[in-house]
Coordinates of C-alpha atoms and ligand atoms in Angstrom, one line a residue:
M246 CA 92.0 103.6 67.6
P247 CA 92.8 104.0 71.5
L248 CA 89.6 103.9 73.7
K249 CA 89.2 107.1 75.6
I250 CA 88.5 106.0 79.5
I251 CA 87.1 107.7 82.3
I252 CA 88.0 106.5 85.7
C253 CA 86.4 107.7 88.3
G254 CA 88.3 107.8 91.4
A255 CA 92.6 108.3 92.1
G256 CA 93.1 106.3 94.7
I257 CA 94.7 103.1 94.8
G258 CA 92.8 101.5 92.3
G259 CA 92.0 104.5 90.1
L260 CA 95.9 105.4 89.5
S261 CA 97.2 101.7 89.2
A262 CA 94.5 101.2 86.5
A263 CA 95.5 104.7 84.7
G264 CA 99.1 103.5 84.5
F265 CA 98.4 100.2 83.4
L266 CA 96.1 101.5 80.4
R267 CA 97.8 104.8 79.4
A268 CA 100.2 102.9 77.3
K269 CA 97.3 102.2 75.3
H270 CA 94.5 104.4 75.5
D271 CA 93.1 107.5 76.1
V272 CA 92.5 108.2 80.3
T273 CA 90.7 110.7 82.1
V274 CA 90.8 110.2 86.3
L275 CA 88.4 112.5 88.0
E276 CA 89.1 112.5 91.5
R277 CA 86.5 114.1 94.3
G278 CA 89.4 115.8 96.3
E279 CA 92.7 117.3 95.9
L280 CA 95.3 114.9 96.1
D281 CA 97.4 115.5 99.1
F282 CA 100.6 113.0 100.0
T283 CA 101.6 115.6 102.9
V284 CA 99.0 113.5 105.2
N285 CA 100.3 111.8 107.8
D286 CA 97.6 108.8 107.0
Y287 CA 97.9 104.7 107.5
G288 CA 100.5 101.8 106.4
L289 CA 99.5 99.7 103.9
S290 CA 101.3 96.2 103.4
V291 CA 101.9 95.5 99.3
V292 CA 102.9 92.1 99.5
S293 CA 104.3 90.2 96.8
N294 CA 101.3 89.6 94.5
S295 CA 100.6 93.1 93.6
F296 CA 104.4 94.8 94.4
N297 CA 105.5 92.5 91.7
L298 CA 103.3 93.9 88.8
L299 CA 104.2 97.2 90.0
E300 CA 107.6 96.8 89.9
R301 CA 108.0 95.2 86.5
A302 CA 105.5 98.0 85.4
G303 CA 108.4 100.7 86.6
I304 CA 107.1 101.5 90.2
K305 CA 110.8 102.6 92.1
T306 CA 111.0 101.3 95.4
E307 CA 113.2 104.2 96.7
N308 CA 110.1 106.7 96.1
L309 CA 108.2 104.6 98.7
D310 CA 110.7 105.5 101.9
T311 CA 109.6 101.8 102.6
V312 CA 110.7 99.0 104.8
V313 CA 110.9 95.1 103.3
M314 CA 108.8 92.4 105.5
T315 CA 111.2 89.8 106.9
H316 CA 109.3 88.9 109.8
V317 CA 106.0 87.8 111.4
W318 CA 106.1 87.8 115.2
Q319 CA 103.3 85.9 117.0
R320 CA 103.5 87.0 120.8
G321 CA 101.7 86.4 123.8
P322 CA 99.3 89.0 125.5
N323 CA 102.5 89.8 127.6
N324 CA 105.2 90.0 124.5
E325 CA 106.4 86.6 125.3
E326 CA 107.6 85.1 122.2
L327 CA 105.1 82.4 120.8
K328 CA 106.6 81.7 117.0
T329 CA 108.9 83.8 115.0
M330 CA 108.3 83.1 110.8
H331 CA 110.3 84.6 108.1
F332 CA 107.9 86.0 105.8
D333 CA 110.5 87.5 102.9
T334 CA 108.4 86.7 100.0
R335 CA 111.8 87.1 98.0
A336 CA 113.4 84.5 99.4
R337 CA 110.5 82.0 99.8
F338 CA 109.1 82.4 96.3
G339 CA 112.2 83.6 94.6
G340 CA 110.1 86.9 93.7
A341 CA 109.4 90.0 94.7
P342 CA 109.4 91.7 97.8
S343 CA 106.8 92.9 100.3
V344 CA 107.1 96.1 101.3
L345 CA 104.9 98.2 104.5
V346 CA 104.3 101.6 103.4
K347 CA 102.5 105.1 104.0
R348 CA 99.5 105.2 101.9
A349 CA 100.1 108.7 100.7
L350 CA 103.6 107.8 99.4
L351 CA 102.2 104.7 97.5
Q352 CA 99.3 107.0 95.5
K353 CA 102.1 109.6 95.0
E354 CA 104.0 107.0 93.3
L355 CA 101.2 105.3 91.6
L356 CA 100.6 109.3 90.4
R357 CA 104.1 109.4 88.5
F358 CA 103.3 106.2 86.5
A359 CA 99.7 107.4 85.8
T360 CA 101.2 111.0 84.8
G361 CA 104.7 110.4 84.3
P362 CA 107.0 111.1 80.9
E363 CA 109.2 108.1 81.7
F364 CA 105.9 105.8 80.8
S365 CA 105.1 104.5 77.4
G366 CA 101.5 106.1 76.3
A367 CA 100.6 109.6 76.8
P368 CA 99.8 110.6 80.4
A369 CA 96.1 110.6 82.1
N370 CA 94.4 113.5 82.8
I371 CA 93.9 113.6 86.5
I372 CA 91.2 116.1 87.2
Q373 CA 90.5 117.2 90.7
N374 CA 87.5 118.7 92.7
A375 CA 85.3 116.3 90.5
K376 CA 83.3 114.9 92.5
V377 CA 81.4 112.1 90.4
T378 CA 77.6 112.2 91.4
R379 CA 75.7 110.1 88.4
V380 CA 76.4 107.8 86.2
D381 CA 74.6 107.2 83.0
P382 CA 76.4 103.0 82.2
A383 CA 74.7 102.6 78.8
A384 CA 75.6 105.8 77.5
G385 CA 79.2 105.9 79.1
K386 CA 78.1 109.0 80.6
V387 CA 79.8 110.7 84.1
W388 CA 78.6 114.1 85.5
T389 CA 80.4 115.7 88.4
E390 CA 79.0 117.9 90.9
D391 CA 80.0 121.1 89.8
G392 CA 78.1 120.6 86.4
R393 CA 80.4 118.9 84.2
D394 CA 79.7 115.9 81.8
F395 CA 82.4 113.5 80.1
E396 CA 81.7 110.6 78.4
G397 CA 83.9 107.3 77.5
D398 CA 84.2 103.8 75.9
L399 CA 84.6 102.5 79.1
I400 CA 83.9 104.1 82.6
I401 CA 85.6 102.2 85.6
G402 CA 84.4 103.0 89.2
A403 CA 87.4 102.8 91.0
D404 CA 85.6 105.5 93.8
G405 CA 86.0 103.1 97.0
I406 CA 83.3 101.3 99.3
H407 CA 80.8 103.9 99.1
S408 CA 81.0 103.8 94.9
V409 CA 78.7 106.4 93.3
V410 CA 79.4 103.9 89.9
R411 CA 78.4 100.7 92.0
S412 CA 74.9 102.1 92.5
A413 CA 74.4 102.8 88.8
V414 CA 75.7 99.2 87.8
L415 CA 73.6 97.6 90.3
G416 CA 70.8 100.0 89.5
E417 CA 70.3 100.0 93.6
D418 CA 71.2 102.1 96.5
I419 CA 75.0 100.8 97.2
T420 CA 74.1 100.5 101.3
A421 CA 72.4 97.4 100.6
S422 CA 75.5 95.8 99.6
I423 CA 78.1 97.2 102.4
R424 CA 78.4 95.0 105.2
T425 CA 79.0 96.3 108.8
Y426 CA 81.0 94.0 111.3
N427 CA 80.8 94.1 115.1
T428 CA 84.6 94.6 115.4
L429 CA 86.6 97.7 115.2
T430 CA 89.9 98.6 115.4
F431 CA 91.8 101.4 117.3
M432 CA 94.6 102.8 115.2
A433 CA 97.8 105.0 116.3
Q434 CA 101.2 105.6 114.8
L435 CA 104.5 105.5 116.6
S436 CA 108.1 105.9 115.9
V437 CA 110.8 103.6 116.2
E438 CA 112.3 106.1 118.7
D439 CA 109.4 105.6 120.8
L440 CA 110.2 101.7 121.4
K441 CA 113.6 102.1 122.5
S442 CA 112.7 102.6 126.0
D443 CA 111.1 99.4 125.8
P444 CA 113.8 96.8 125.5
G445 CA 111.3 93.6 125.3
F446 CA 110.4 95.7 122.0
A447 CA 113.9 95.0 120.5
Y448 CA 112.9 93.1 117.9
L449 CA 110.9 96.0 116.4
A450 CA 113.6 98.7 116.7
D451 CA 115.3 98.3 113.7
P452 CA 113.5 98.1 110.5
T453 CA 116.3 98.5 108.4
T454 CA 117.7 94.8 109.8
Q455 CA 114.3 93.1 110.3
A456 CA 110.6 94.5 109.3
G457 CA 107.4 93.3 109.2
L458 CA 104.0 92.4 111.4
C459 CA 103.8 91.8 115.6
S460 CA 100.7 90.1 116.4
A461 CA 99.2 89.3 119.7
H462 CA 96.4 87.9 121.0
A463 CA 94.7 88.2 124.4
N464 CA 95.0 85.0 126.1
S465 CA 91.6 83.4 125.6
G466 CA 92.9 81.8 122.4
P467 CA 93.5 83.0 118.9
R468 CA 90.1 82.5 117.6
V469 CA 88.7 85.9 119.9
N470 CA 88.2 89.4 118.3
K471 CA 90.9 90.9 120.9
R472 CA 94.3 91.5 119.5
I473 CA 96.9 93.9 119.0
L474 CA 99.1 94.3 115.7
T475 CA 101.9 96.4 115.1
Y476 CA 103.9 97.1 112.1
H477 CA 106.3 99.1 110.3
T478 CA 105.6 101.5 108.0
S479 CA 108.7 102.8 106.9
P480 CA 112.4 102.6 108.4
R481 CA 111.1 104.9 111.1
G482 CA 107.8 104.3 111.7
L483 CA 105.5 101.8 112.5
Q484 CA 101.5 101.3 113.4
V485 CA 99.7 99.6 116.1
V486 CA 96.3 98.3 115.5
G487 CA 93.8 97.1 117.9
Y488 CA 91.0 95.2 117.2
T489 CA 88.3 94.9 119.6
S490 CA 83.9 93.6 119.6
E491 CA 82.2 97.1 118.3
N492 CA 80.2 98.5 121.7
E493 CA 79.0 102.2 121.9
F494 CA 80.4 103.4 118.6
S495 CA 78.1 101.7 116.1
E496 CA 75.6 105.0 116.2
I497 CA 78.5 107.5 116.3
F498 CA 79.5 105.9 113.4
D499 CA 75.9 105.9 111.4
S500 CA 74.7 109.1 112.4
A501 CA 78.0 110.8 111.2
K502 CA 77.9 109.0 108.2
T503 CA 81.8 107.9 108.5
A504 CA 83.8 105.4 109.1
I505 CA 86.5 106.7 110.7
I506 CA 86.2 108.8 114.5
R507 CA 89.4 110.6 114.8
D508 CA 91.2 111.4 118.1
V509 CA 89.7 108.9 120.4
P510 CA 90.5 109.6 124.1
V511 CA 93.5 106.8 124.8
S512 CA 91.8 106.3 128.2
R513 CA 89.1 104.6 126.4
V514 CA 92.0 102.5 124.7
V515 CA 94.0 101.7 127.8
E516 CA 90.4 100.6 129.5
D517 CA 89.4 98.1 126.5
F518 CA 93.1 96.5 126.1
A519 CA 94.7 96.9 129.9
P520 CA 92.8 94.1 131.1
E521 CA 94.5 91.2 128.7
F522 CA 97.7 92.8 127.4
A523 CA 100.8 94.3 129.3
E524 CA 101.6 97.5 130.0
G525 CA 103.9 97.4 126.8
F526 CA 101.3 96.9 124.4
V527 CA 98.9 99.5 125.5
N528 CA 101.5 102.2 125.9
L529 CA 102.1 101.4 122.3
F530 CA 98.7 103.6 121.8
R531 CA 99.9 106.4 123.9
H532 CA 102.5 108.1 121.4
S533 CA 99.9 109.8 118.7
Q534 CA 96.2 110.3 118.4
V535 CA 94.3 107.6 118.3
D536 CA 91.3 107.1 115.5
A537 CA 88.9 104.8 115.5
W538 CA 88.0 102.3 112.4
R539 CA 84.9 100.4 111.4
I540 CA 85.1 97.1 110.2
R541 CA 83.2 96.6 107.0
D542 CA 83.6 95.3 103.7
V543 CA 81.4 94.9 100.2
A544 CA 79.2 91.6 99.8
P545 CA 79.3 89.6 96.4
L546 CA 77.7 91.1 93.6
S547 CA 75.8 89.9 91.2
T548 CA 77.9 91.8 88.6
W549 CA 80.6 94.1 88.4
F550 CA 79.6 95.3 85.0
S551 CA 76.7 96.6 83.5
G552 CA 77.4 98.5 79.5
K553 CA 80.2 100.2 79.4
A554 CA 80.7 100.5 82.9
L555 CA 82.9 98.6 84.9
L556 CA 83.6 98.2 89.0
I557 CA 87.5 97.6 90.3
G558 CA 89.1 97.4 93.7
D559 CA 87.1 98.4 97.0
A560 CA 83.9 99.5 94.8
A561 CA 83.5 95.9 93.5
H562 CA 84.8 94.3 96.2
A563 CA 86.1 95.6 99.7
V564 CA 87.5 93.3 102.1
T565 CA 88.1 93.4 105.3
P566 CA 91.7 94.0 106.6
H567 CA 92.5 91.1 108.7
A568 CA 94.8 89.3 105.7
G569 CA 96.1 92.6 104.5
Q570 CA 94.7 91.9 101.0
G571 CA 92.3 95.5 99.7
C572 CA 95.2 97.4 97.8
N573 CA 97.0 94.1 96.9
V574 CA 94.0 93.0 95.4
T575 CA 92.9 96.3 94.0
I576 CA 96.4 96.6 92.7
E577 CA 95.7 93.1 91.0
D578 CA 92.4 94.3 89.2
A579 CA 94.1 97.0 87.6
E580 CA 97.2 95.1 86.0
A581 CA 94.5 92.7 85.0
L582 CA 92.3 95.2 83.0
G583 CA 95.4 96.8 81.5
Y584 CA 96.4 93.5 80.4
L585 CA 93.2 92.6 78.9
L586 CA 92.3 95.8 77.3
K587 CA 96.0 96.1 75.4
D588 CA 94.8 95.0 72.1
V589 CA 91.3 96.0 72.4
E590 CA 91.0 99.0 69.4
S591 CA 87.0 98.9 69.4
P592 CA 84.6 99.4 71.8
D593 CA 82.4 97.0 70.0
A594 CA 84.9 94.4 72.6
I595 CA 84.9 96.0 75.3
P596 CA 81.5 94.0 76.3
E597 CA 83.7 90.5 75.8
V598 CA 86.3 92.5 77.9
L599 CA 84.4 93.1 81.2
Q600 CA 83.4 89.2 81.2
R601 CA 86.5 88.3 81.2
F602 CA 87.7 90.5 83.9
M603 CA 85.0 89.2 86.1
A604 CA 85.3 85.8 85.4
L605 CA 89.2 86.0 86.0
R606 CA 89.4 88.2 89.2
K607 CA 85.6 86.6 90.7
D608 CA 87.3 83.5 92.6
R609 CA 90.6 85.0 93.7
V610 CA 88.7 87.7 95.4
A611 CA 86.1 85.4 97.1
F612 CA 89.3 83.5 98.4
V613 CA 90.8 86.5 99.8
T614 CA 87.2 87.7 101.5
R615 CA 86.9 84.3 103.0
R616 CA 90.3 84.1 104.6
S617 CA 90.1 87.8 105.8
H618 CA 87.0 86.7 107.4
E619 CA 88.3 83.3 108.7
L620 CA 91.1 85.5 110.7
G621 CA 88.7 88.6 111.8
N622 CA 86.1 85.1 113.2
I623 CA 83.4 87.0 111.3
Q624 CA 82.5 84.1 109.1
T625 CA 79.0 84.2 107.3
E626 CA 77.3 80.9 107.4
E627 CA 78.2 79.5 104.7
E628 CA 81.8 80.1 105.2
K629 CA 81.3 78.6 108.2
T630 CA 80.4 75.1 106.2
K631 CA 84.1 75.6 104.6
E632 CA 87.3 73.5 105.6
L633 CA 89.4 76.6 107.2
I634 CA 92.2 77.8 104.4
T635 CA 95.9 77.4 106.0
P636 CA 98.1 79.7 105.7
E637 CA 99.9 77.4 103.4
Q638 CA 97.6 77.3 101.0
F639 CA 97.1 81.2 101.4
A640 CA 100.4 81.7 100.9
R641 CA 100.8 79.9 97.5
T642 CA 97.7 81.1 96.3
I643 CA 98.1 84.5 96.8
Y644 CA 101.8 85.8 97.4
T645 CA 102.9 83.7 93.8
Y646 CA 100.5 85.8 91.8
Q647 CA 102.3 86.7 88.3
G648 CA 99.7 88.6 86.6
A649 CA 96.9 88.2 84.6
E650 CA 98.7 86.8 81.6
K651 CA 99.9 83.6 83.6
A652 CA 96.5 83.8 85.3
L653 CA 94.9 83.1 81.7
S654 CA 97.4 80.3 80.6
G655 CA 96.9 78.6 83.8
Q656 CA 100.7 79.0 85.0
Q657 CA 101.4 80.1 88.6
M658 CA 104.7 80.7 89.7
P659 CA 105.9 77.1 90.9
P660 CA 105.1 77.8 94.7
A661 CA 109.4 76.9 96.2
V662 CA 107.3 77.4 99.4
R663 CA 110.0 76.8 102.5
P664 CA 108.7 75.7 105.7
T665 CA 108.9 78.4 108.5
Ligands
FAD921 C1 93.4 101.7 107.9 C2 93.3 100.9 106.8 C3 94.1 100.3 106.6 C4 94.8 98.8 105.5 N1 95.5 98.7 105.3 C5 95.8 97.6 103.9 C6 96.6 96.8 104.0 O1 97.4 96.7 105.5 N2 97.3 96.3 103.1 C7 96.0 96.7 102.3 O2 96.5 95.5 101.4 N3 95.1 97.1 101.9 C8 94.4 98.2 103.0 N4 93.8 98.6 103.5 C9 92.8 98.8 101.9 C10 93.1 99.5 101.1 O3 93.5 100.9 101.5 C11 91.9 99.8 100.0 O4 91.7 98.2 99.8 C12 92.3 100.3 98.8 O5 92.9 101.7 99.1 C13 91.5 100.3 97.6 O6 91.6 100.9 96.7 P1 90.4 101.9 96.2 O7 90.9 102.3 94.9 O8 89.4 101.0 95.4 O9 90.1 103.0 96.6 P2 90.4 104.0 97.5 O10 92.1 103.9 97.6 O11 90.0 104.6 98.5 O12 90.5 105.2 96.4 C14 88.7 105.9 96.2 C15 89.2 107.0 95.8 O13 88.1 107.7 95.2 C16 87.6 108.6 95.1 N5 86.1 109.0 95.1 C17 85.3 108.5 96.1 N6 83.9 109.0 95.6 C18 84.2 109.7 94.4 C19 83.6 110.4 93.9 N7 81.7 110.4 94.0 N8 84.0 111.1 92.8 C20 85.6 110.9 92.6 N9 86.0 110.0 93.4 C21 85.8 109.7 94.3 C22 88.1 108.9 96.7 O14 88.0 110.3 97.3 C23 89.6 107.9 96.2 O15 90.4 108.8 96.1 C24 93.4 99.4 104.6 C25 92.5 100.4 104.7 C26 92.6 101.0 105.3 C27 91.2 102.4 105.9

């Protein structure tokens, strides 16, 4: 008998989980808003560790308007070349590419995975405008704001960092588990055309031949918080992100209960970065509206499940963006759950599956969290006592992932790592 599974949230994790689970089970997804794929939202790096799982499941690169990551450029604050590294995971690990994509397009393709007739199993039932307001993990029941209720053998909380399911699983106010850092990012979009007036950015100007991420630190060395990242998001576009210390925005973030402040004056961004970065870098912020994002994550939780409810993705373990792995570990979660539940026919087996799921995923996610903190220079006191994770160690451990079956059997893909 298929299990009846209710997923809260139709973001990256919810739709991926629906895709991986529908082959065997009866899946309903509750989304608080309306899915709108026309928004010009932010770019995501979908790295080989999760992209190979999606490719194998039938996700089509051609539906993503994406570019394949081939390079990481380290530049000085005057855009001088420091180091150019090959980052083509196809060559480095003999496996899947890592791609850069707009979030909305990835979400649209994941909706096809969850509901399209070409995938095995019955399409998941996606219910929009269904904001989950209460969850009873013991009963397997969920209530939405408009008074509807849903019952399942399993409730999956894929409802992001402010997860309502997390508060039910933990039995406490979720704000206690959200960590906020003294760092924020300014983010803007630009097109490759915008770069053409500055020959110093020729290396970024043709993403069809080479695409990736350019990282420039302020002069005071790599361990300071101020840096500018620029990366492609499509064959035509890029995103620029400036990391800086959080000074005056905390109050606005707190009082508006938001993690994003739209349309920050460009002059404010210029004022922040112009003292350390050349005009070319600062000008990258002049091509579109600039938004400010607060950097947060979820502190390690004592558990990700209770009764019939399980947390995945940001709801369980949101990470800071520094290692570019938030959506990747979320997709890994979804695949692992699909694998662990593929032969389950009775709700009686669910408690053991939830334990196995957390045991399989917890250390891996903690490793990503630690590396993200190291890159952002925001380590906890405990993390500071540990040796730094090297880029090679991170790549071998994370980018070579081949899914839950191999992880459980201890078979990681042999890391044919080429020196860069
Ligand atoms: C600016 C930015 C840049 C990022 N860049 C990267 C990157 O380059 N690489 C990377 O790997 N990760 C990146 N991330 C992180 C990545 O986006 C997240 O880790 C990933 O989206 C997590 O997926 P999720 O499904 O857990 O949450 P989400 O994708 O946030 O989805 C949560 C869904 O739940 C819905 N929801 C919330 N509450 C309720 C409710 N009460 N009832 C019903 N539905 C609800 C929401 O509307 C949403 O659709 C970035 C994030 C941000 C903000």
